């Protein structure tokens, strides 16, 4: 079976959409071959326009923790749509959503709904700057926090894939207020605070990185961020757009038993619709308009259909789900590691719960310095072989794969078998 229809669509797309895609990593440039155009998705599977079925480990880049087209979400969306698609006025749904988020994330005392992770991080930093009256933001090399100008500095995700450390179009003056440190480098973070502490408004971090592949924090790293911020009057921001309700119901902060000053959420808590949120300490969030002087607004913020989907998704996040995901993740990790060993391929699998990455380097990968040494050509070859075997893996060495609750042991075993064959090539 060929991918003829995808090919034709990609040709059409390239005439009218930059690179033929609405988000760069989807173009498959990092792995070779053209993107697969999707006709539909159900549970753990994607169905292409060419009639092929793939086991999906992208999960729309994270949100699909329940699997695709989950009946409870479809029902919530359908029901909400009959009452209108957007009001631009408050609803009870939004209040319930905010209450749920505060319940799941005890560090969040007040929360604002927005439409994307990019908006959430951008607004959280504006709030932190407004609160502290300072300009400098600290981020970690290889972490990606959406595409706001001042965060496109040494960013991971698509930027890493394309080998572009800093985006064109970002004024030097804007980028000059962003300081970067290596992930997991506590000494460098402390040195930066010692030198510039009084200028630092915020430190933003992916508490488990997903955007340079899955990179867990080393012991004490997240604690050090919170401690430095506390000591110097800066705001700690956990960007849990990926990890939120993924690595635990209450995100990485629940797993690590930590309370950052602010948190950014999206993906899972948005139920797979364009919904994200930022929130945190009451005294910081009270700076947001109309309570305070920090402006932020959005026509579709708190959209009733998106919030309905979100509430339906959140209701399904029980202990059984996380137990199942942990077991599936461990099974896949063990199977892939066994294949690496069997074929004597240099590689390592890094995993936190149901997010994981097979890095083609010795590992462990603790920062962008380690990640960039991964053999991306070898990854591309492996990815193409996986694709031929019906496995839809993120088309970049520097993106995490996600498992959903709809995956079964049989799916995982089929993926391990495909991985084994792909590593043998
Ligand atoms: N930057 C996103 C994942 N890290 C990709 C989003 C997309 O292409 O949909």
XYZ file of C-alpha atoms and ligand atoms in Angstrom:
434
model
C 0.000 0.000 0.000
C 1.510 3.339 -1.001
C 1.226 6.755 0.638
C 0.044 8.326 -2.626
C -2.818 10.378 -1.155
C -0.555 11.787 1.579
C 1.986 12.689 -1.098
C -0.568 14.533 -3.216
C -1.945 16.380 -0.187
C 1.572 17.350 0.877
C 2.254 18.803 -2.575
C -0.969 20.824 -2.380
C -0.157 21.887 1.195
C 3.322 23.126 0.326
C 1.866 25.585 -2.178
C -0.211 27.375 0.459
C 1.193 26.515 3.915
C 4.858 27.159 4.858
C 6.563 23.775 4.619
C 3.132 22.214 4.098
C 2.470 22.040 7.832
C 1.003 24.170 10.585
C 3.780 23.305 13.059
C 7.323 22.549 11.892
C 8.077 19.164 13.462
C 5.104 17.653 11.610
C 6.991 18.016 8.316
C 9.123 14.931 9.124
C 12.240 16.740 7.901
C 14.311 15.421 10.775
C 13.634 11.800 9.884
C 13.231 11.867 6.114
C 10.136 11.025 4.119
C 6.938 12.986 3.797
C 4.381 13.471 6.564
C 1.501 11.063 6.858
C -1.860 12.798 6.449
C -4.390 11.593 8.981
C -7.996 10.798 8.121
C -9.168 9.714 11.568
C -8.045 8.427 14.938
C -9.556 6.034 17.449
C -8.140 4.818 20.737
C -4.435 4.076 20.330
C -4.523 4.217 16.528
C -4.241 6.707 13.706
C -5.689 5.989 10.274
C -4.014 7.672 7.322
C -5.731 8.998 4.208
C -4.076 6.070 2.401
C -5.926 3.565 4.567
C -2.964 2.598 6.766
C -3.295 2.035 10.499
C -0.589 3.215 12.911
C -0.104 2.681 16.627
C 0.221 6.233 17.847
C 2.972 7.351 20.231
C 2.641 11.058 19.435
C -0.818 11.416 20.974
C -1.188 14.863 19.432
C 2.095 15.726 21.201
C 0.751 14.829 24.611
C -2.923 15.584 25.173
C -4.390 12.205 24.190
C -3.855 10.414 27.482
C -7.244 8.701 27.177
C -6.650 7.719 23.560
C -8.295 9.297 20.540
C -12.016 10.034 20.279
C -12.751 8.896 23.815
C -16.560 8.544 24.067
C -16.833 10.723 27.204
C -14.986 13.577 25.510
C -16.902 13.270 22.262
C -20.177 13.326 24.225
C -19.081 16.401 26.202
C -18.061 18.263 23.052
C -21.213 17.317 21.160
C -23.451 18.283 24.029
C -21.663 21.609 24.600
C -21.796 22.524 20.917
C -25.594 22.395 20.884
C -25.581 25.284 23.371
C -23.351 27.520 21.250
C -19.665 27.447 20.393
C -18.342 30.630 22.027
C -19.880 33.443 24.062
C -17.016 35.720 25.016
C -18.693 35.924 28.422
C -18.267 33.984 31.671
C -19.740 30.513 32.198
C -20.172 28.146 35.141
C -17.989 25.676 33.218
C -14.988 27.987 33.555
C -15.497 28.315 37.290
C -15.673 24.535 37.660
C -12.555 24.175 35.485
C -10.631 26.672 37.633
C -11.767 24.927 40.822
C -10.654 21.557 39.422
C -7.237 22.886 38.470
C -6.744 24.373 41.951
C -7.772 21.034 43.457
C -5.374 19.007 41.258
C -2.492 21.458 41.706
C -2.481 22.733 45.313
C 0.261 25.272 44.476
C -2.289 27.048 42.248
C -4.523 29.429 44.186
C -5.862 31.309 41.169
C -5.816 30.334 37.516
C -6.546 31.906 34.145
C -7.618 29.898 31.104
C -5.974 30.647 27.762
C -5.942 28.830 24.419
C -2.422 27.413 24.034
C 0.701 26.507 25.974
C 2.520 29.378 24.287
C -0.027 31.830 25.651
C 0.228 30.272 29.103
C 4.017 30.623 29.384
C 4.023 34.086 27.835
C 1.360 35.311 30.261
C 2.938 33.637 33.306
C 6.203 35.413 32.612
C 4.465 38.721 32.077
C 2.780 38.232 35.453
C 6.133 37.380 37.059
C 7.721 40.474 35.555
C 4.797 42.641 36.628
C 4.945 41.188 40.127
C 8.689 41.576 40.627
C 9.278 44.705 38.547
C 12.271 42.915 36.993
C 13.019 41.942 33.400
C 15.369 38.946 33.251
C 13.974 35.477 32.684
C 16.067 32.365 33.196
C 15.410 29.287 31.067
C 17.335 26.088 30.516
C 19.045 25.227 27.274
C 16.983 22.724 25.268
C 13.748 23.470 27.118
C 10.946 24.719 24.901
C 8.208 26.924 26.310
C 6.262 27.855 23.196
C 7.115 30.424 20.596
C 7.009 33.771 22.400
C 9.964 35.895 21.232
C 11.891 35.940 24.489
C 11.545 32.169 24.960
C 12.907 31.212 21.535
C 16.408 31.309 22.914
C 18.327 28.023 22.953
C 14.969 26.303 22.750
C 14.377 22.602 22.158
C 11.581 20.890 20.205
C 11.413 21.996 16.547
C 14.258 24.459 17.043
C 16.535 21.631 18.125
C 15.310 19.398 15.314
C 16.136 21.995 12.721
C 19.448 22.808 14.370
C 18.383 26.437 14.863
C 19.482 27.590 18.323
C 17.747 30.943 18.120
C 14.896 32.003 15.859
C 15.242 34.763 13.300
C 12.817 37.598 13.893
C 13.537 37.861 17.598
C 14.976 41.304 18.387
C 18.372 41.130 20.106
C 17.025 43.471 22.777
C 14.219 41.032 23.557
C 16.499 38.008 23.716
C 18.970 39.902 25.895
C 16.584 39.643 28.812
C 16.659 35.847 28.628
C 19.506 34.109 30.431
C 20.155 30.417 29.819
C 21.725 27.723 31.963
C 22.251 24.000 31.287
C 19.461 21.768 32.538
C 20.354 20.005 35.770
C 23.270 22.387 36.407
C 22.586 23.599 39.930
C 26.001 25.267 40.332
C 25.510 27.389 37.191
C 22.038 28.408 38.320
C 23.330 29.463 41.720
C 26.205 31.372 40.118
C 23.786 33.202 37.835
C 21.648 34.199 40.807
C 24.723 35.289 42.719
C 25.686 37.572 39.831
C 22.292 38.849 38.671
C 19.788 37.860 41.344
C 18.285 41.309 41.764
C 17.425 41.490 38.033
C 15.838 38.045 37.728
C 12.058 38.044 37.513
C 11.525 34.332 36.961
C 12.998 30.931 36.274
C 10.940 28.784 33.919
C 11.564 25.062 33.640
C 10.086 21.902 32.175
C 10.179 19.821 35.372
C 10.716 16.779 33.168
C 11.908 17.923 29.758
C 9.878 16.610 26.849
C 11.197 18.992 24.242
C 14.744 17.680 23.887
C 13.422 14.157 24.288
C 12.536 12.896 27.737
C 15.072 14.222 30.239
C 14.256 13.830 33.936
C 15.486 16.274 36.551
C 18.388 15.104 38.689
C 17.922 14.883 42.425
C 17.790 18.358 43.942
C 17.546 20.300 40.665
C 13.911 21.390 40.917
C 14.364 22.075 44.619
C 17.350 24.308 43.803
C 15.257 26.343 41.359
C 12.600 26.947 43.968
C 15.208 27.759 46.633
C 17.112 30.246 44.423
C 13.884 32.006 43.482
C 12.778 32.201 47.082
C 16.119 33.538 48.255
C 16.300 36.233 45.566
C 12.638 37.234 45.315
C 12.153 35.732 41.841
C 9.193 33.636 40.666
C 9.617 29.904 40.007
C 7.523 28.712 37.071
C 6.993 25.035 36.279
C 6.003 24.667 32.644
C 3.867 21.563 33.032
C 2.187 21.882 29.644
C 3.597 18.444 28.803
C 4.019 16.867 32.225
C 0.808 18.231 33.752
C -1.512 15.314 34.552
C 0.849 13.152 32.444
C 3.481 11.991 34.926
C 0.921 12.127 37.763
C -2.593 13.523 38.160
C -1.116 16.682 39.673
C 1.892 16.758 37.340
C 5.568 16.579 38.172
C 5.057 18.862 41.159
C 2.914 16.164 42.743
C 5.493 13.480 41.945
C 8.333 15.601 43.314
C 6.231 16.962 46.206
C 7.077 20.561 45.300
C 5.141 23.803 45.104
C 6.384 26.249 42.456
C 5.142 29.830 42.579
C 3.456 29.467 39.192
C 2.483 26.650 36.836
C 1.652 26.525 33.143
C -0.699 23.826 31.902
C -2.169 22.722 28.580
C -2.421 19.529 26.528
C -4.038 16.944 28.884
C -5.911 19.403 31.089
C -7.308 20.892 27.870
C -8.936 17.584 26.951
C -7.302 17.642 23.519
C -8.856 20.970 22.555
C -7.199 24.394 22.289
C -7.236 25.115 26.012
C -4.361 25.878 28.375
C -3.980 27.673 31.686
C -1.553 29.489 33.932
C -1.873 30.024 37.619
C -0.156 30.064 40.957
C 0.203 32.117 44.107
C -2.703 34.429 44.789
C -0.490 37.487 45.335
C 1.076 37.012 41.888
C -2.180 36.219 40.079
C -3.790 39.308 41.644
C -1.522 41.346 39.383
C -3.543 40.163 36.356
C -6.090 42.566 34.817
C -8.747 43.501 35.764
C -7.484 43.025 39.345
C -4.027 44.394 38.624
C -1.908 46.143 35.990
C -0.670 43.086 34.022
C -2.767 42.841 30.870
C -3.765 39.549 29.273
C -6.918 38.680 27.346
C -8.340 36.273 24.750
C -11.535 35.949 22.716
C -11.608 32.157 22.955
C -10.155 31.901 26.479
C -12.272 29.476 28.512
C -14.187 28.436 25.413
C -17.223 26.367 26.488
C -16.576 23.449 24.144
C -12.903 23.226 25.143
C -13.694 23.491 28.845
C -16.390 20.809 28.533
C -13.845 18.460 26.949
C -11.328 19.344 29.642
C -13.722 18.569 32.477
C -14.653 15.247 30.866
C -10.964 14.345 30.516
C -10.029 15.380 34.045
C -12.868 13.237 35.438
C -11.208 10.157 33.912
C -7.786 10.716 35.481
C -7.973 8.134 38.249
C -5.347 5.997 39.977
C -6.090 3.002 37.748
C -5.153 5.035 34.682
C -1.746 6.039 36.067
C -1.054 2.486 37.249
C -1.852 1.174 33.773
C 0.304 3.839 32.094
C 3.245 3.152 34.409
C 3.047 -0.563 33.622
C 2.859 0.038 29.871
C 5.751 2.489 30.044
C 7.922 0.070 32.001
C 7.083 -2.733 29.563
C 8.037 -0.636 26.537
C 11.219 0.638 28.185
C 12.323 -2.874 29.106
C 11.545 -4.234 25.634
C 13.403 -1.458 23.848
C 16.397 -1.747 26.155
C 16.529 -5.502 25.528
C 16.529 -4.870 21.761
C 19.295 -2.282 22.052
C 21.404 -4.801 23.937
C 20.572 -7.678 21.595
C 21.659 -5.710 18.540
C 24.545 -3.968 20.298
C 23.205 -0.570 19.264
C 24.392 2.427 21.274
C 21.286 3.914 22.801
C 19.324 4.480 25.963
C 15.678 4.733 26.861
C 14.709 7.556 29.209
C 11.268 7.476 30.744
C 9.109 9.099 33.364
C 5.745 7.317 33.579
C 4.168 7.289 30.137
C 6.552 9.732 28.440
C 9.765 8.355 27.016
C 12.524 8.694 24.435
C 14.891 6.267 22.772
C 18.091 8.284 22.428
C 20.717 7.030 20.015
C 23.606 7.837 22.328
C 25.120 6.147 25.331
C 23.346 8.296 27.889
C 22.247 9.167 30.384
C 21.026 12.377 28.797
C 20.868 15.058 31.469
C 21.009 18.244 29.422
C 21.066 19.588 25.887
C 24.848 19.108 25.911
C 24.246 15.346 26.124
C 21.172 15.261 23.870
C 22.877 16.992 20.963
C 25.370 14.126 20.700
C 22.606 11.673 19.825
C 22.945 10.084 16.393
C 20.051 11.751 14.580
C 20.809 9.906 11.308
C 20.458 6.598 13.100
C 17.256 7.859 14.686
C 15.905 8.772 11.240
C 16.683 5.314 9.872
C 15.030 3.682 12.883
C 12.021 5.992 12.604
C 11.471 5.137 8.936
C 11.670 1.426 9.724
C 9.178 1.873 12.580
C 6.841 3.759 10.287
C 6.976 0.923 7.744
C 5.901 -1.363 10.590
C 2.852 0.745 11.474
C 4.406 2.645 14.369
C 3.787 6.399 14.550
C 6.670 7.637 16.713
C 7.499 11.367 17.113
C 9.408 12.352 13.966
C 12.332 13.834 15.861
C 15.034 12.585 18.196
C 14.199 15.539 20.397
C 10.521 14.954 21.137
C 9.096 12.660 23.800
C 6.780 9.787 22.895
C 3.526 9.365 24.813
C 1.520 6.275 25.712
C -2.239 6.461 26.207
C -4.635 4.560 28.397
C -6.057 3.024 25.220
C -2.783 1.210 24.480
C -2.744 -2.440 25.494
C 0.018 -4.881 26.368
C -0.478 -6.346 22.890
C 0.133 -2.909 21.311
C 3.284 -2.450 23.352
C 4.541 -5.927 22.470
C 3.931 -5.253 18.759
C 5.893 -2.002 19.110
C 8.758 -3.809 20.835
C 8.830 -6.363 18.016
C 8.852 -3.563 15.424
C 11.606 -1.785 17.362
C 13.634 -4.964 17.459
C 13.347 -5.367 13.688
C 14.058 -1.670 13.119
C 17.218 -1.825 15.230
C 18.434 -4.831 13.272
C 18.480 -2.866 10.011
N 6.336 21.763 19.583
C 5.352 20.764 19.721
C 5.861 19.584 20.483
N 6.961 19.771 21.294
C 4.859 20.309 18.393
C 3.452 20.598 18.272
C 2.845 20.150 16.956
O 3.510 20.057 15.942
O 1.654 19.912 16.972
